[in-house]
Short mmCIF file of C-alpha atoms in Angstrom, two decimals:
data_model
loop_
_atom_site.label_atom_id
_atom_site.label_comp_id
_atom_site.label_asym_id
_atom_site.label_seq_id
_atom_site.Cartn_x
_atom_site.Cartn_y
_atom_site.Cartn_z
CA MET F 1 -19.88 -0.10 -48.86
CA ARG F 2 -18.72 0.77 -45.53
CA GLU F 3 -15.37 2.73 -45.11
CA ILE F 4 -13.25 2.76 -42.30
CA ILE F 5 -10.16 5.02 -42.01
CA LEU F 6 -7.58 5.65 -39.48
CA ILE F 7 -6.72 9.49 -39.23
CA SER F 8 -3.47 10.27 -37.67
CA PHE F 9 -2.56 13.86 -36.53
CA LEU F 10 0.89 15.16 -35.58
CA GLY F 11 2.03 18.80 -34.56
CA SER F 12 1.99 21.25 -31.85
CA ASP F 13 -0.83 21.03 -29.30
CA GLN F 14 -3.21 24.09 -29.40
CA PRO F 15 -6.57 24.86 -27.74
CA ASN F 16 -9.88 23.86 -29.46
CA GLN F 17 -7.95 21.63 -31.94
CA PHE F 18 -9.96 18.43 -30.99
CA THR F 19 -13.24 20.34 -30.94
CA ARG F 20 -12.86 21.80 -34.45
CA LEU F 21 -11.92 18.22 -35.63
CA MET F 22 -15.04 16.78 -34.10
CA GLN F 23 -17.06 19.42 -35.55
CA VAL F 24 -15.93 18.48 -39.08
CA LEU F 25 -16.72 14.64 -38.35
CA SER F 26 -20.06 15.49 -36.93
CA VAL F 27 -21.28 17.67 -39.73
CA HIS F 28 -20.63 14.66 -42.23
CA SER F 29 -22.10 12.21 -39.66
CA LEU F 30 -18.84 10.06 -39.42
CA GLN F 31 -19.05 7.35 -36.71
CA ILE F 32 -16.08 7.23 -34.21
CA LEU F 33 -14.81 3.75 -33.58
CA ASP F 34 -11.69 4.48 -31.71
CA VAL F 35 -9.63 7.52 -30.49
CA GLY F 36 -6.38 8.20 -28.62
CA GLN F 37 -4.12 11.15 -27.90
CA ALA F 38 -0.86 11.93 -26.31
CA VAL F 39 0.93 15.17 -25.81
CA ILE F 40 4.70 15.26 -24.66
CA HIS F 41 6.47 18.74 -24.78
CA ASN F 42 3.58 20.36 -26.49
CA GLN F 43 3.84 17.86 -29.25
CA LEU F 44 0.38 16.25 -30.29
CA THR F 45 -0.17 12.80 -31.47
CA LEU F 46 -3.87 11.94 -32.04
CA GLY F 47 -5.26 8.98 -33.99
CA ILE F 48 -9.20 8.74 -34.81
CA VAL F 49 -10.86 5.71 -36.51
CA VAL F 50 -13.85 6.74 -38.44
CA SER F 51 -16.53 4.81 -40.21
CA SER F 52 -19.36 5.59 -42.76
CA GLU F 53 -21.38 4.03 -45.44
CA ASP F 54 -21.54 7.28 -47.40
CA GLN F 55 -18.48 7.43 -49.39
CA THR F 56 -19.38 10.97 -50.51
CA ALA F 57 -19.62 12.14 -47.07
CA THR F 58 -16.34 10.55 -46.07
CA ALA F 59 -14.68 12.21 -49.20
CA LEU F 60 -15.95 15.64 -48.21
CA ALA F 61 -14.95 15.10 -44.55
CA MET F 62 -11.47 14.09 -45.52
CA LYS F 63 -11.07 17.16 -47.74
CA GLU F 64 -12.17 19.53 -44.82
CA ILE F 65 -9.87 17.82 -42.49
CA LEU F 66 -6.90 18.48 -44.82
CA ILE F 67 -7.83 22.03 -44.94
CA LEU F 68 -8.44 22.35 -41.21
CA ALA F 69 -5.23 20.44 -40.26
CA HIS F 70 -3.14 22.78 -42.40
CA ASP F 71 -5.04 25.92 -40.71
CA ILE F 72 -4.22 24.58 -37.13
CA GLY F 73 -0.65 23.47 -38.07
CA LEU F 74 -1.11 19.69 -37.95
CA THR F 75 0.28 16.96 -40.30
CA VAL F 76 -2.48 14.40 -41.32
CA ARG F 77 -2.31 11.05 -42.61
CA PHE F 78 -5.43 8.68 -43.80
CA LYS F 79 -5.02 4.90 -43.68
CA PRO F 80 -7.82 2.81 -44.95
CA ILE F 81 -8.65 -0.32 -42.70
CA SER F 82 -10.07 -3.29 -44.11
CA ALA F 83 -13.09 -5.14 -42.45
CA GLN F 84 -10.81 -8.12 -41.71
CA GLU F 85 -8.29 -5.80 -40.03
CA TYR F 86 -10.96 -4.09 -37.95
CA ALA F 87 -12.55 -7.45 -36.97
CA GLN F 88 -9.08 -8.59 -35.81
CA TRP F 89 -8.73 -5.49 -33.77
CA VAL F 90 -12.13 -5.96 -32.14
CA ASN F 91 -11.15 -9.54 -31.30
CA ASP F 92 -7.89 -8.43 -29.74
CA GLY F 93 -9.66 -5.91 -27.38
CA GLY F 94 -10.73 -9.00 -25.42
CA HIS F 95 -7.22 -10.07 -24.67
CA THR F 96 -5.93 -9.69 -21.27
CA LYS F 97 -4.13 -6.60 -20.81
CA TYR F 98 -1.15 -6.17 -18.45
CA ILE F 99 0.70 -3.14 -16.78
CA VAL F 100 4.42 -3.20 -16.58
CA THR F 101 5.88 -0.63 -13.98
CA VAL F 102 9.68 0.02 -13.98
CA LEU F 103 11.09 2.03 -10.99
CA ALA F 104 14.68 3.15 -10.29
CA PRO F 105 16.37 6.18 -8.64
CA GLU F 106 17.17 6.98 -12.23
CA LEU F 107 15.97 5.13 -15.58
CA THR F 108 18.11 5.22 -18.48
CA ALA F 109 17.50 4.06 -22.21
CA VAL F 110 19.55 0.87 -21.23
CA HIS F 111 17.08 0.00 -18.47
CA LEU F 112 14.09 0.63 -20.89
CA GLN F 113 15.66 -1.42 -23.58
CA ALA F 114 16.16 -4.22 -21.22
CA VAL F 115 12.53 -4.12 -19.96
CA THR F 116 10.94 -3.75 -23.35
CA LYS F 117 13.06 -6.64 -24.71
CA ILE F 118 11.37 -8.87 -22.20
CA VAL F 119 8.07 -7.52 -23.10
CA SER F 120 8.61 -8.30 -26.70
CA GLU F 121 9.99 -11.97 -25.99
CA GLN F 122 6.62 -12.58 -24.27
CA GLY F 123 4.54 -11.63 -27.53
CA PHE F 124 3.19 -8.47 -25.98
CA ASN F 125 2.55 -5.25 -27.86
CA ILE F 126 3.21 -1.97 -26.12
CA GLU F 127 -0.19 0.33 -26.42
CA THR F 128 0.91 3.03 -23.99
CA VAL F 129 4.07 4.41 -22.31
CA THR F 130 3.42 6.61 -19.31
CA ARG F 131 5.75 8.59 -17.18
CA LEU F 132 4.42 8.64 -13.65
CA SER F 133 7.25 10.28 -11.84
CA GLY F 134 7.36 14.12 -11.98
CA ARG F 135 9.02 16.28 -14.41
CA LEU F 136 12.76 17.19 -13.92
CA ALA F 137 13.83 20.92 -13.91
CA LEU F 138 17.45 21.34 -15.57
CA THR F 139 18.73 21.97 -12.30
CA GLN F 140 17.58 18.53 -10.96
CA MET F 141 19.13 16.41 -13.89
CA GLN F 142 22.16 15.25 -11.44
CA ARG F 143 20.10 14.51 -8.43
CA GLN F 144 17.10 12.52 -9.51
CA ASP F 145 16.00 10.08 -6.62
CA LEU F 146 13.05 8.41 -8.08
CA ALA F 147 12.03 7.50 -11.58
CA CYS F 148 9.05 5.56 -12.92
CA ILE F 149 7.62 4.48 -16.40
CA GLN F 150 4.44 2.63 -16.85
CA PHE F 151 3.81 0.37 -20.04
CA GLY F 152 0.32 -0.71 -21.02
CA LEU F 153 0.53 -3.92 -22.74
CA SER F 154 -2.00 -5.90 -24.97
CA GLY F 155 -1.68 -9.50 -25.71
CA GLN F 156 -1.42 -12.97 -23.83
CA MET F 157 1.34 -13.75 -21.94
CA LEU F 158 3.39 -16.75 -23.32
CA ASP F 159 5.31 -17.88 -20.19
CA ALA F 160 4.56 -16.21 -16.82
CA GLY F 161 7.26 -18.07 -15.05
CA ALA F 162 9.97 -17.27 -17.79
CA MET F 163 8.89 -13.57 -17.57
CA ARG F 164 9.14 -13.49 -13.86
CA SER F 165 12.55 -14.85 -13.96
CA ALA F 166 13.75 -12.65 -16.66
CA CYS F 167 12.37 -9.53 -14.67
CA LEU F 168 14.09 -10.69 -11.53
CA MET F 169 17.49 -11.14 -13.44
CA GLN F 170 17.24 -7.75 -15.10
CA SER F 171 16.24 -6.11 -11.61
CA ALA F 172 19.37 -7.56 -10.09
CA GLU F 173 21.77 -6.69 -12.78
CA TYR F 174 20.61 -3.05 -13.11
CA ASN F 175 19.27 -2.26 -9.78
CA ILE F 176 15.78 -1.41 -11.09
CA ASP F 177 12.35 -2.82 -9.95
CA ILE F 178 10.00 -4.42 -12.38
CA ALA F 179 6.37 -5.00 -11.62
CA VAL F 180 4.13 -7.03 -13.86
CA GLN F 181 0.38 -6.74 -13.10
CA GLU F 182 -2.89 -7.93 -14.93
CA ASP F 183 -4.84 -4.85 -15.69
CA ASN F 184 -8.07 -6.06 -14.22
CA VAL F 185 -10.87 -4.45 -12.30
CA TYR F 186 -9.19 -5.37 -8.78
CA ARG F 187 -5.89 -3.56 -9.76
CA ARG F 188 -8.01 -0.39 -10.29
CA ASN F 189 -9.90 -0.78 -6.99
CA ARG F 190 -7.57 -1.55 -4.19
CA ARG F 191 -8.87 -0.65 -0.73
CA LEU F 192 -6.64 -2.10 2.14
CA VAL F 193 -2.97 -2.09 2.70
CA CYS F 194 -1.43 -4.26 5.35
CA PHE F 195 2.21 -3.88 6.30
CA ASP F 196 4.60 -5.92 7.91
CA MET F 197 6.68 -3.89 10.55
CA ASP F 198 10.16 -4.96 11.15
CA SER F 199 12.59 -4.14 8.28
CA THR F 200 9.47 -2.90 6.39
CA LEU F 201 7.89 0.13 7.83
CA ILE F 202 10.93 0.45 10.33
CA GLU F 203 14.45 -0.24 9.37
CA GLN F 204 15.19 -2.50 12.64
CA GLU F 205 14.26 -5.74 14.00
CA VAL F 206 12.88 -4.73 17.05
CA ILE F 207 13.55 -8.11 18.78
CA ASP F 208 17.22 -7.55 18.04
CA GLU F 209 16.91 -4.01 19.63
CA LEU F 210 15.33 -5.66 22.76
CA ALA F 211 18.00 -8.50 22.81
CA GLN F 212 20.85 -5.85 22.72
CA GLU F 213 19.37 -4.18 25.84
CA ALA F 214 19.15 -7.58 27.50
CA GLY F 215 22.71 -8.57 26.50
CA VAL F 216 21.82 -11.47 24.29
CA GLY F 217 22.08 -9.58 20.80
CA GLU F 218 24.19 -12.11 18.99
CA GLN F 219 22.13 -15.16 19.85
CA VAL F 220 18.99 -13.63 19.09
CA ALA F 221 20.25 -12.21 15.78
CA GLU F 222 21.51 -15.45 14.63
CA ILE F 223 18.00 -17.04 15.33
CA THR F 224 16.35 -13.96 13.60
CA GLU F 225 18.31 -14.27 10.55
CA ARG F 226 17.55 -18.01 10.05
CA ALA F 227 14.01 -17.49 10.60
CA MET F 228 13.83 -14.48 8.05
CA GLN F 229 15.63 -16.97 5.52
CA GLY F 230 12.81 -19.47 5.96
CA GLU F 231 15.45 -21.89 7.58
CA LEU F 232 13.49 -22.07 10.93
CA ASP F 233 9.79 -22.60 11.90
CA PHE F 234 8.67 -18.97 12.91
CA GLN F 235 6.87 -19.99 16.03
CA GLN F 236 9.51 -22.13 17.47
CA SER F 237 12.15 -19.58 16.72
CA PHE F 238 10.13 -16.70 18.03
CA ARG F 239 9.49 -18.51 21.34
CA ALA F 240 13.21 -19.28 21.61
CA ARG F 241 14.11 -15.65 21.02
CA VAL F 242 11.57 -14.30 23.50
CA ALA F 243 12.79 -16.57 26.10
CA LEU F 244 16.14 -15.03 25.90
CA LEU F 245 14.66 -11.75 26.82
CA LYS F 246 13.58 -13.02 30.14
CA GLY F 247 14.46 -10.55 33.08
CA LEU F 248 14.70 -7.37 30.64
CA ASP F 249 13.39 -4.36 32.31
CA ALA F 250 10.20 -2.98 30.63
CA ASN F 251 11.40 0.56 30.98
CA VAL F 252 13.67 0.10 28.00
CA LEU F 253 10.69 -0.14 25.61
CA PRO F 254 9.87 3.48 25.35
CA ARG F 255 13.68 4.28 24.54
CA ILE F 256 13.70 1.69 21.82
CA ALA F 257 10.57 3.05 20.24
CA GLU F 258 12.00 6.50 20.12
CA ARG F 259 15.04 5.44 18.24
CA LEU F 260 13.39 3.28 15.68
CA THR F 261 14.06 4.43 12.05
CA ILE F 262 11.05 4.96 9.79
CA THR F 263 11.80 3.32 6.40
CA ASP F 264 12.42 5.92 3.57
CA GLY F 265 9.09 6.74 1.94
CA ALA F 266 6.78 5.16 4.53
CA GLU F 267 5.38 8.51 5.80
CA ARG F 268 4.76 9.83 2.28
CA LEU F 269 3.18 6.44 1.27
CA ILE F 270 0.73 6.12 4.27
CA SER F 271 -0.36 9.83 4.37
CA THR F 272 -1.23 9.46 0.59
CA LEU F 273 -3.02 6.25 1.06
CA LYS F 274 -5.09 7.76 3.66
CA SER F 275 -5.90 10.82 1.68
CA LEU F 276 -7.07 8.42 -1.02
CA GLY F 277 -9.39 6.60 1.23
CA TYR F 278 -7.44 3.37 1.87
CA LYS F 279 -7.49 1.39 4.98
CA THR F 280 -4.15 0.61 6.58
CA ALA F 281 -3.02 -2.19 8.99
CA ILE F 282 0.12 -3.49 10.69
CA LEU F 283 0.19 -7.23 10.67
CA SER F 284 3.52 -8.07 12.62
CA GLY F 285 5.35 -10.85 13.89
CA GLY F 286 7.03 -8.19 16.24
CA PHE F 287 5.29 -6.80 19.25
CA GLN F 288 2.23 -4.74 19.91
CA TYR F 289 3.88 -2.09 22.04
CA PHE F 290 5.92 -0.99 18.94
CA ALA F 291 3.34 -1.60 16.47
CA GLU F 292 0.94 0.71 18.54
CA TYR F 293 3.83 3.47 18.74
CA LEU F 294 3.94 3.35 14.88
CA GLN F 295 0.11 3.49 14.84
CA GLN F 296 0.01 6.66 16.42
CA LYS F 297 3.08 8.12 14.63
CA LEU F 298 1.99 7.18 11.25
CA GLY F 299 -1.80 7.23 11.45
CA ILE F 300 -2.32 3.39 10.87
CA ASP F 301 -5.80 2.24 11.25
CA GLU F 302 -5.32 -1.20 12.84
CA VAL F 303 -2.50 -3.15 14.27
CA HIS F 304 -2.00 -6.87 15.08
CA ALA F 305 1.26 -8.11 16.70
CA ASN F 306 2.50 -10.13 19.57
CA ILE F 307 1.88 -9.12 23.19
CA LEU F 308 4.99 -9.21 25.08
CA ASP F 309 4.28 -10.64 28.62
CA ILE F 310 5.47 -8.18 31.38
CA LYS F 311 4.90 -8.86 35.08
CA GLU F 312 6.08 -6.38 37.78
CA GLY F 313 7.84 -4.40 35.17
CA VAL F 314 10.03 -7.16 34.08
CA VAL F 315 9.78 -9.22 30.74
CA THR F 316 8.91 -12.86 31.59
CA GLY F 317 10.20 -14.43 28.33
CA GLU F 318 6.50 -15.35 27.08
CA VAL F 319 3.85 -14.02 25.01
CA LYS F 320 0.34 -13.49 25.53
CA GLY F 321 -2.25 -15.13 23.26
CA GLN F 322 -2.10 -16.40 19.82
CA ILE F 323 1.49 -15.75 18.08
CA VAL F 324 1.14 -13.74 14.76
CA ASP F 325 3.11 -15.91 12.44
CA GLY F 326 2.86 -16.17 8.52
CA ALA F 327 -0.55 -18.22 8.65
CA ARG F 328 -2.14 -15.61 11.10
CA LYS F 329 -1.08 -12.71 8.93
CA ALA F 330 -2.88 -14.26 6.07
CA GLN F 331 -5.89 -14.89 8.27
CA LEU F 332 -5.89 -11.37 9.54
CA LEU F 333 -5.82 -9.99 5.90
CA GLN F 334 -8.75 -12.29 5.11
CA GLU F 335 -10.63 -11.09 8.08
CA LEU F 336 -9.88 -7.41 7.51
CA SER F 337 -11.14 -7.72 3.95
CA GLN F 338 -14.27 -9.28 5.03
CA LYS F 339 -14.76 -6.59 7.61
CA LEU F 340 -14.38 -3.83 4.70
CA GLY F 341 -16.59 -5.95 2.40
CA ILE F 342 -13.95 -6.32 -0.20
CA SER F 343 -12.23 -9.23 -1.85
CA PRO F 344 -8.55 -10.12 -0.81
CA GLU F 345 -7.84 -9.24 -4.49
CA GLN F 346 -8.45 -5.67 -3.47
CA ALA F 347 -5.89 -5.88 -0.71
CA ILE F 348 -2.12 -5.12 -0.81
CA ALA F 349 0.28 -6.83 1.26
CA VAL F 350 4.03 -5.53 1.95
CA GLY F 351 6.70 -7.41 3.76
CA ASP F 352 10.29 -8.76 3.57
CA GLY F 353 10.39 -11.98 5.57
CA ALA F 354 9.42 -15.57 4.82
CA ASN F 355 6.54 -15.20 7.33
CA ASP F 356 5.10 -12.67 5.14
CA LEU F 357 4.74 -14.81 2.06
CA PRO F 358 1.32 -16.19 3.07
CA MET F 359 -0.28 -12.85 2.98
CA LEU F 360 1.79 -11.60 0.02
CA SER F 361 0.29 -14.60 -1.83
CA LEU F 362 -3.25 -13.98 -0.56
CA ALA F 363 -3.30 -10.16 -1.47
CA GLY F 364 -4.15 -8.97 -4.95
CA LEU F 365 -0.94 -7.07 -5.00
CA GLY F 366 1.93 -8.60 -2.56
CA VAL F 367 5.14 -6.69 -2.42
CA ALA F 368 8.34 -8.03 -1.40
CA PHE F 369 10.15 -4.99 0.04
CA ARG F 370 13.92 -4.95 0.24
CA ALA F 371 13.28 -8.78 0.81
CA LYS F 372 15.46 -11.84 1.23
CA PRO F 373 16.25 -13.70 -1.97
CA LEU F 374 13.70 -16.57 -1.13
CA VAL F 375 10.98 -14.17 -0.56
CA ARG F 376 11.74 -11.90 -3.81
CA GLN F 377 11.51 -15.16 -5.89
CA ASN F 378 8.28 -16.36 -4.43
CA ALA F 379 6.39 -12.87 -4.19
CA ASN F 380 4.42 -11.55 -7.17
CA GLN F 381 6.11 -8.11 -6.99
CA ALA F 382 9.36 -7.01 -5.47
CA ILE F 383 10.74 -3.50 -4.82
CA SER F 384 14.30 -2.97 -3.62
CA SER F 385 15.81 0.03 -5.37
CA VAL F 386 13.43 2.75 -4.14
CA GLY F 387 11.62 3.65 -0.93
CA LEU F 388 8.15 2.37 0.13
CA ASP F 389 6.46 5.27 -1.67
CA GLY F 390 7.32 3.40 -4.77
CA ILE F 391 4.28 1.33 -4.20
CA LEU F 392 2.24 4.35 -5.26
CA TYR F 393 3.46 3.97 -8.67
CA LEU F 394 2.13 0.18 -8.76
CA LEU F 395 -1.18 1.69 -7.96
CA GLY F 396 -0.96 3.83 -11.05
CA VAL F 397 -0.59 7.08 -9.01
CA HIS F 398 1.16 9.98 -10.83
CA ASP F 399 3.27 12.27 -8.95
CA LYS F 400 1.09 15.19 -10.33
CA ASP F 401 -1.88 13.56 -8.60
CA LEU F 402 -0.03 13.94 -5.22
CA TYR F 403 -0.13 17.65 -5.44
CA ARG F 404 -3.91 17.59 -5.03
CA VAL F 405 -4.06 15.24 -1.86
#
């Protein structure tokens, strides 16, 4: 009769413990069905599920493990597992897995309790808990600026809409960000990241900066805000705003470019993405001149934006070529994916406005960054409490990994 046993170890982590345990199991030819280990502050938790049809071999192995565990300072427990329990465990292995990432300037037990309550209400089981942000020295305790915990879940989501609403509500109440992703092959193989520019890679809306120089700031800002809220058609509102710039001296463009403020975390994010082999692009409803300026400054691979028409050193109030609106952004993301030989599921899109929603929906990971309420509610993921580099955590990047890139 086949025996299945879960062996659990707890104690101080030491070199060669695992090797010595494996030696005992191998001598008695026990089959390993599952194994998992975690170490926190040098405290080891190790579980091994073993199986054998030779009850004598199993008994001898358990005896030797007890002796070895005592010798290496580990507490050990044995739990028999029935064939029915094991079969259920095997079947559960086929269930969809999810990753929940929680980000904030600081994470407390209150935050984690709120998130895990949502997880529990959706019928999930938490299989892993991983801290992605770096370890804090005692001298840093009062000035932490970025914290991230990742939960690995098993089970089937009961109500995706309800979970999304609950996450948005808790995010607003506690000023934290909660991202829920299906843990599929695409999540682990992203290759392309497409960014909006204005109010995403930079803090300003460039057309508003141009309008100030042209003396029409208030009129343009009002149209811009209504467009970003989704109240106006982008192409119509864009042409109306550009028309107000007619007569502007083009010599102001370099001055505006130099005073643009790069969004917190953008440089760290893009340099890390490039070191990891990602391709990056700006897909902007703003202007090509400023997108190219950022391309040089940040090392972006490709840019697509609107071309401001200039004749004899003066803005004409028109744009050249096809306007880059929401539909065009999604089309460009599709084209870039095809050029790289990847699926849009392997792409990431980041933006803040209503005209970013088509590309956020098309990409495998669409992130509404410090976005308007309409965009936050309709995007798959949203980040508002931390900088752009928080996106690295959604990719599963550990802070400790960044020391090597």
